[in-house]
XYZ file of N, CA and C in Angstrom:
552
model
N -50.186 222.342 55.795
C -48.098 222.325 56.144
C -47.821 220.527 55.673
N -48.592 219.862 56.232
C -47.935 218.384 56.705
C -47.833 218.187 55.569
N -48.516 217.989 54.316
C -48.610 217.996 53.134
C -47.348 217.588 52.850
N -46.462 219.072 53.164
C -45.358 219.747 52.433
C -44.119 218.481 52.691
N -44.085 218.066 53.856
C -42.657 216.960 54.066
C -43.119 215.719 53.471
N -44.681 214.819 53.306
C -45.194 213.851 52.838
C -43.861 213.552 51.842
N -43.512 213.932 50.624
C -43.002 213.189 50.176
C -41.450 213.281 50.149
N -41.091 213.855 51.235
C -39.184 213.576 51.699
C -39.510 211.825 52.399
N -40.478 211.942 53.704
C -40.246 211.113 54.068
C -40.687 209.449 53.158
N -41.625 209.269 52.691
C -41.668 208.563 50.969
C -40.440 208.669 50.553
N -40.315 208.816 49.696
C -38.585 209.309 49.359
C -37.511 208.686 49.932
N -37.464 209.040 51.232
C -36.427 208.515 52.672
C -37.028 207.232 52.406
N -38.039 206.693 52.411
C -38.602 205.130 52.957
C -38.059 204.238 51.619
N -38.123 204.896 50.097
C -38.225 204.166 49.150
C -36.594 203.755 49.155
N -35.696 204.801 49.266
C -34.333 204.916 49.348
C -33.618 203.670 50.286
N -34.787 203.769 51.423
C -33.780 202.279 52.961
C -34.218 201.769 51.905
N -35.901 201.515 51.288
C -36.389 199.725 51.151
C -34.701 199.490 49.761
N -34.398 200.668 48.881
C -34.044 200.025 47.516
C -32.622 199.726 48.354
N -32.229 200.313 49.982
C -30.835 199.578 50.184
C -30.430 198.508 50.864
N -31.653 198.023 51.546
C -31.838 196.635 52.290
C -31.834 195.772 50.304
N -32.719 195.743 49.907
C -32.513 195.231 48.998
C -31.488 195.000 48.260
N -30.645 195.670 47.879
C -29.644 195.725 47.178
C -28.753 194.817 47.535
N -28.841 195.474 49.376
C -27.906 193.980 50.290
C -28.130 192.455 50.091
N -29.242 192.040 50.147
C -29.605 190.821 49.727
C -29.495 190.397 48.251
N -29.777 190.989 47.538
C -28.703 190.753 46.320
C -27.350 190.360 46.448
N -27.028 190.893 46.635
C -25.693 191.199 47.136
C -25.100 190.225 47.847
N -25.757 190.104 48.661
C -25.542 188.886 49.949
C -25.761 187.262 49.072
N -26.521 187.743 48.472
C -27.126 185.903 48.314
C -27.927 185.973 47.209
N -27.213 186.133 46.242
C -27.769 186.073 44.663
C -27.236 184.734 44.132
N -25.863 184.785 44.457
C -24.694 183.424 43.815
C -25.302 181.736 45.095
N -25.967 182.131 46.423
C -26.572 180.851 46.714
C -27.742 180.385 46.399
N -28.483 181.735 46.057
C -29.818 181.400 45.124
C -29.839 180.802 43.955
N -29.006 181.206 43.320
C -28.844 180.911 42.062
C -28.004 178.870 42.070
N -27.065 178.532 42.766
C -26.582 176.954 42.548
C -28.103 176.457 43.300
N -28.824 177.325 44.221
C -29.445 176.250 44.523
C -30.453 176.219 43.531
N -30.877 176.938 43.056
C -31.492 177.204 41.121
C -31.813 176.296 40.984
N -30.319 176.252 40.294
C -29.444 175.235 39.866
C -29.457 173.597 39.573
N -29.725 173.555 41.231
C -29.505 172.225 42.042
C -31.044 171.450 41.389
N -31.879 172.203 41.995
C -33.698 172.408 42.538
C -34.157 171.547 40.422
N -33.968 172.862 39.446
C -34.171 172.992 38.137
C -32.993 172.434 36.898
N -31.820 172.380 37.344
C -30.601 171.260 36.854
C -30.412 172.642 35.320
N -31.075 173.700 35.310
C -30.906 174.135 33.871
C -30.810 175.844 34.319
N -28.991 175.843 33.979
C -28.838 177.340 34.415
C -29.622 178.302 33.800
N -30.602 178.209 32.800
C -31.195 179.446 32.597
C -32.267 179.403 33.067
N -32.858 178.480 33.835
C -34.157 178.250 34.427
C -33.873 179.467 35.659
N -33.328 178.837 36.312
C -32.513 178.683 37.349
C -31.834 180.747 37.494
N -31.609 180.827 36.227
C -31.557 182.753 36.255
C -32.929 183.354 36.552
N -33.509 182.749 35.559
C -35.111 183.212 35.520
C -36.259 183.108 37.288
N -35.814 181.611 37.270
C -36.328 181.679 39.064
C -35.438 182.838 40.036
N -34.020 183.241 40.027
C -33.402 183.679 40.752
C -34.525 185.451 41.084
N -34.672 185.938 39.224
C -34.794 186.682 39.315
C -36.010 187.250 39.796
N -36.754 185.320 39.380
C -38.875 186.232 39.731
C -38.688 186.280 41.755
N -37.491 185.570 42.250
C -37.965 185.379 43.476
C -37.150 186.348 44.394
N -36.302 187.134 43.239
C -35.511 188.935 43.924
C -37.106 189.663 43.163
N -37.777 189.453 42.768
C -38.853 190.536 42.035
C -40.137 190.544 43.219
N -39.974 189.240 43.699
C -40.988 189.342 44.849
C -41.077 188.988 46.046
N -39.787 189.600 46.324
C -38.803 189.639 47.946
C -39.377 191.993 47.075
N -38.939 192.090 47.041
C -38.710 193.453 46.547
C -40.370 194.033 46.791
N -41.966 192.678 46.632
C -42.625 193.258 46.561
C -43.255 193.130 48.313
N -42.201 192.401 48.667
C -42.628 192.055 49.592
C -41.503 192.185 50.976
N -40.906 193.159 50.657
C -39.977 192.844 51.683
C -40.027 194.048 53.380
N -40.460 194.555 52.817
C -41.141 194.835 54.486
C -42.069 193.557 55.311
N -41.977 192.847 54.969
C -42.371 191.245 55.774
C -41.549 190.861 55.485
N -40.595 190.894 55.417
C -38.815 190.452 55.930
C -38.684 191.377 57.677
N -39.044 190.880 58.278
C -39.143 191.459 60.211
C -37.168 191.309 60.619
N -36.907 189.924 60.446
C -35.654 189.095 60.885
C -35.133 189.413 59.519
N -33.816 190.485 59.675
C -32.730 190.071 58.392
C -31.732 188.774 58.603
N -31.341 188.068 60.086
C -30.805 186.647 60.439
C -31.517 185.762 58.944
N -32.918 186.126 59.419
C -33.969 185.268 58.203
C -33.502 184.987 56.907
N -33.271 185.903 56.154
C -33.138 186.799 54.899
C -33.184 185.638 53.786
N -31.748 185.124 54.341
C -31.656 183.854 53.453
C -32.528 182.891 52.997
N -33.038 182.534 54.021
C -34.094 181.008 54.416
C -35.657 181.557 53.515
N -35.892 182.777 54.174
C -36.787 183.560 53.089
C -36.808 183.480 51.747
N -35.869 184.454 51.118
C -35.589 183.383 50.052
C -35.473 182.670 49.125
N -34.890 181.509 50.218
C -35.028 180.237 49.300
C -36.429 179.343 49.458
N -37.203 179.850 50.144
C -38.356 180.170 50.601
C -39.052 180.223 48.972
N -38.874 181.507 49.500
C -39.653 182.013 47.556
C -38.934 181.429 46.766
N -37.900 180.947 46.063
C -36.734 180.159 45.074
C -38.572 179.089 45.181
N -38.359 178.490 46.175
C -38.817 177.075 46.103
C -40.204 177.033 45.525
N -41.067 178.049 46.321
C -42.493 178.378 45.308
C -42.585 178.866 43.815
N -41.475 179.301 43.804
C -41.787 180.030 42.514
C -41.420 178.652 41.928
N -40.070 177.683 42.044
C -40.309 176.274 41.383
C -41.383 175.649 41.684
N -41.899 175.918 42.706
C -43.148 175.057 42.055
C -44.022 175.341 40.984
N -44.765 176.620 40.852
C -44.920 177.389 40.249
C -44.766 177.299 38.897
N -43.850 177.253 38.358
C -43.193 177.090 37.069
C -44.159 175.837 36.308
N -44.236 174.895 37.631
C -44.854 172.910 37.105
C -45.984 173.219 36.909
N -47.205 174.323 38.076
C -47.820 175.121 37.709
C -48.832 174.673 36.025
N -47.807 176.218 36.687
C -48.105 176.556 34.417
C -47.757 176.014 33.018
N -46.964 175.035 33.832
C -45.636 173.888 32.368
C -46.965 173.390 31.361
N -46.806 173.435 31.218
C -47.511 172.448 29.990
C -46.633 171.422 29.172
N -46.647 170.102 29.542
C -45.490 169.662 29.494
C -45.848 168.787 27.938
N -44.940 168.457 27.125
C -44.514 167.705 26.168
C -44.172 166.855 26.015
N -45.079 165.642 25.896
C -44.357 164.228 26.045
C -44.076 163.302 24.446
N -43.445 162.870 25.166
C -42.210 161.846 24.159
C -41.986 160.702 24.142
N -41.989 159.973 22.616
C -41.906 159.339 22.898
C -40.641 158.655 23.628
N -40.741 158.167 24.668
C -38.789 157.201 24.437
C -37.954 157.263 23.703
N -38.649 156.108 22.990
C -38.972 155.813 21.652
C -37.678 156.507 20.657
N -38.050 157.639 20.489
C -37.901 158.794 20.015
C -36.320 159.601 20.049
N -36.316 159.565 21.269
C -35.281 160.566 22.041
C -34.629 159.689 22.655
N -33.257 160.196 21.738
C -31.679 159.553 22.396
C -31.249 160.002 23.351
N -30.662 159.578 24.590
C -29.951 159.965 25.715
C -28.576 159.040 25.806
N -27.786 160.062 25.765
C -26.275 158.907 25.812
C -26.477 158.679 27.023
N -25.379 157.537 27.654
C -25.356 156.765 28.127
C -23.569 156.708 28.853
N -22.874 157.620 29.263
C -21.979 157.705 28.566
C -21.236 158.896 28.867
N -20.433 159.522 30.152
C -20.062 160.856 30.549
C -18.825 160.754 30.081
N -18.245 162.176 29.640
C -17.134 162.943 29.089
C -16.170 163.501 30.260
N -15.793 162.599 30.952
C -15.052 163.239 32.176
C -13.587 163.649 31.314
N -12.588 164.510 32.354
C -10.768 164.972 31.879
C -10.215 164.290 33.647
N -10.973 164.215 35.034
C -10.115 163.813 35.707
C -10.293 162.494 36.069
N -10.027 162.525 37.467
C -10.356 161.167 38.437
C -10.998 161.725 39.235
N -10.825 163.014 39.894
C -11.598 164.250 40.608
C -13.368 164.145 39.913
N -12.950 164.756 38.295
C -14.732 165.099 38.076
C -15.637 163.477 37.490
N -14.854 162.868 37.633
C -15.443 161.149 38.499
C -16.435 160.960 38.765
N -15.282 161.132 40.874
C -15.924 160.787 41.417
C -17.251 162.163 42.221
N -16.677 163.001 40.845
C -17.939 164.731 41.487
C -19.496 163.901 40.777
N -18.796 163.725 39.560
C -20.338 162.820 38.836
C -20.487 162.043 39.511
N -20.186 160.877 39.908
C -20.694 159.879 41.285
C -21.388 159.869 41.810
N -20.791 161.184 42.959
C -21.121 162.389 43.934
C -22.690 162.621 43.619
N -22.707 163.802 42.597
C -24.205 163.896 42.291
C -25.097 163.134 41.453
N -24.835 161.900 40.931
C -25.564 160.748 40.981
C -26.191 160.518 41.340
N -25.326 159.770 42.667
C -26.522 159.392 44.157
C -26.696 160.047 45.363
N -26.773 161.998 45.011
C -27.367 162.551 45.597
C -28.398 162.774 45.053
N -28.825 162.709 43.502
C -30.039 162.945 42.827
C -31.062 161.577 42.675
N -30.313 160.545 43.093
C -30.506 159.613 43.364
C -31.577 158.905 44.510
N -31.489 160.003 45.633
C -31.667 160.040 47.072
C -33.458 160.592 46.950
N -34.651 160.109 47.805
C -35.533 160.561 47.226
C -35.301 161.725 47.897
N -36.756 162.669 46.924
C -36.578 163.803 47.039
C -36.614 164.146 48.817
N -37.500 163.381 49.664
C -37.812 164.562 50.875
C -36.269 163.454 51.819
N -35.541 163.268 51.693
C -34.197 163.303 51.251
C -32.792 163.788 51.176
N -33.241 164.496 49.372
C -32.296 164.731 48.478
C -32.209 166.289 49.000
N -33.588 166.610 49.790
C -33.922 168.377 49.316
C -33.424 169.214 50.259
N -33.596 168.201 51.689
C -33.036 168.234 53.182
C -31.102 168.918 53.307
N -31.003 167.632 52.940
C -29.144 166.920 52.056
C -28.525 168.857 51.670
N -29.525 168.959 50.357
C -29.008 169.568 49.542
C -29.287 171.299 50.053
N -30.492 171.413 51.220
C -30.363 172.606 51.993
C -28.982 172.824 52.558
N -28.855 172.002 53.411
C -27.924 171.820 53.875
C -26.471 171.950 53.484
N -25.632 171.501 52.265
C -24.667 171.472 52.278
C -24.221 172.713 51.073
N -25.272 172.713 49.996
C -25.373 174.063 49.019
C -25.656 175.614 49.838
N -26.907 174.928 51.315
C -27.040 176.171 51.275
C -26.952 176.708 52.495
N -25.820 175.975 53.526
C -25.819 175.909 54.271
C -25.969 176.602 56.142
N -27.959 175.879 55.427
C -28.746 176.024 56.278
C -28.336 174.877 57.968
N -29.215 175.387 58.786
C -28.776 174.909 60.688
C -30.313 173.161 60.330
N -30.204 173.465 60.954
C -31.592 171.852 60.990
C -32.671 172.730 61.484
N -32.885 173.502 62.223
C -33.480 174.154 61.983
C -34.579 175.114 61.037
N -33.375 175.733 60.244
C -33.374 176.487 59.471
C -34.105 176.271 58.060
N -33.756 174.944 58.496
C -34.587 173.537 56.793
C -35.787 173.409 57.043
N -36.369 172.864 58.859
C -37.260 173.165 59.472
C -38.282 174.127 58.632
N -38.001 175.285 58.875
C -38.599 176.437 58.424
C -39.043 176.483 56.654
N -37.544 176.495 56.351
C -38.426 176.347 54.776
C -39.213 175.051 54.556
N -38.315 174.150 54.742
C -39.496 172.760 54.608
C -40.621 173.255 55.054
N -41.041 174.019 55.824
C -42.480 173.467 56.707
C -42.214 171.888 57.454
N -41.600 171.353 58.108
C -41.359 170.593 58.413
C -40.937 170.811 60.254
N -41.535 169.777 60.755
C -41.101 169.400 62.538
C -39.070 169.232 62.475
N -38.680 170.185 63.384
C -36.943 169.731 63.137
C -36.172 168.183 63.053
N -37.347 167.890 64.403
C -36.620 166.438 64.399
C -36.776 165.753 62.772
N -38.143 165.528 62.585
C -37.938 165.127 60.802
C -36.897 165.272 59.925
N -36.432 166.812 60.459
C -35.450 167.265 59.501
C -34.646 166.085 60.074
N -34.219 166.309 60.918
C -32.781 166.062 61.321
C -32.439 164.154 61.389
N -33.864 163.616 61.342
C -34.264 162.169 61.229
C -33.225 161.739 58.914
N -33.922 163.138 58.327
C -34.184 163.146 57.098
C -32.377 163.295 55.837
N -31.906 164.300 57.595
C -30.303 164.342 56.574
C -29.657 163.199 57.550
N -29.433 162.719 58.113
C -29.363 161.484 58.833
C -29.480 160.099 57.770
N -31.390 159.927 57.754
C -30.754 158.799 56.372
C -30.041 158.996 55.196
N -30.677 160.333 54.862
C -30.011 161.059 53.796
C -28.499 160.454 53.629
N -28.067 160.840 54.422
C -26.239 160.480 54.549
C -25.629 159.413 54.890
N -26.485 158.700 55.274
C -26.851 156.771 55.518
C -26.657 156.539 54.378
N -27.315 156.741 53.319
C -27.787 156.502 51.747
C -27.169 156.583 51.407
N -26.245 157.688 50.889
C -25.679 157.996 50.756
C -23.689 157.357 51.125
N -23.890 156.950 52.245
C -22.642 156.077 52.389
C -22.281 154.837 51.888
N -23.856 154.360 51.865
C -24.326 152.830 51.061
C -23.868 152.906 50.006
N -24.583 153.823 48.813
C -24.445 154.215 48.092
C -22.314 154.099 47.305
N -21.965 154.695 48.195
C -20.665 155.209 47.922
C -20.164 154.130 48.232
N -19.573 153.213 48.828
C -19.455 152.033 49.561
C -18.796 150.824 47.943
N -17.915 150.771 48.107
C -18.011 149.556 47.378
C -18.766 148.165 47.208
N -19.453 147.566 47.006
C -20.536 146.460 46.949
C -19.448 145.277 47.074
N -21.112 145.138 48.503
C -20.038 143.512 49.354
C -19.494 142.728 48.536
N -20.302 142.253 47.098
C -20.284 141.573 46.190
C -18.344 141.603 45.887
N -18.192 142.906 45.593
C -16.727 143.437 45.171
C -15.537 142.767 45.953
N -15.926 143.088 47.716
C -15.163 143.670 48.691
C -14.062 142.799 49.133
N -12.620 142.314 49.002
C -11.970 141.825 49.505
C -11.164 140.847 47.878
N -12.115 141.226 47.009
C -11.189 140.870 45.075
C -9.728 141.375 44.900
N -10.171 142.538 45.822
C -8.507 143.578 45.041
C -7.365 142.662 46.298
N -7.542 142.637 47.014
C -6.578 141.712 48.336
C -5.867 140.285 48.089
N -7.314 139.507 46.667
C -6.677 138.404 47.331
C -7.203 137.209 46.528
């Protein structure tokens, strides 16, 4: 007679898992997508990464014990999915002379130019500085959360964030040789 009630418990457990999963998707899909686009610089690949992230999250949802850590948990899964992409990928090498990459941008406003320059300078940072900065800026993560995601000591993360901001500040300041020219 004990087996008679078992399917109801399984069904209730599955329904609870489904509700929890749907809440995660609603709460974090936009953040994961933005981070994915930043990580791979391709909206289509970012969509695939987010889908794969949520698929893996569904499979191991029981391992998420702390709902407060859900965003960091999902970002970690997304980062690993992105790394797997490179493990599987066979790159087609192209001779640089055969490919043309325009060196100009088409922008319509001063704000777009500033945004473009800021993104360019952020992308020029070394990955060890760029990634914690983007997790903080785009993901809104604290230093402690970033240390968990990147599997680094919190002090290391804080140092890298400090250096990233300083490098960015230096890169965006007018060059020393041009200072004072406008004034006279």
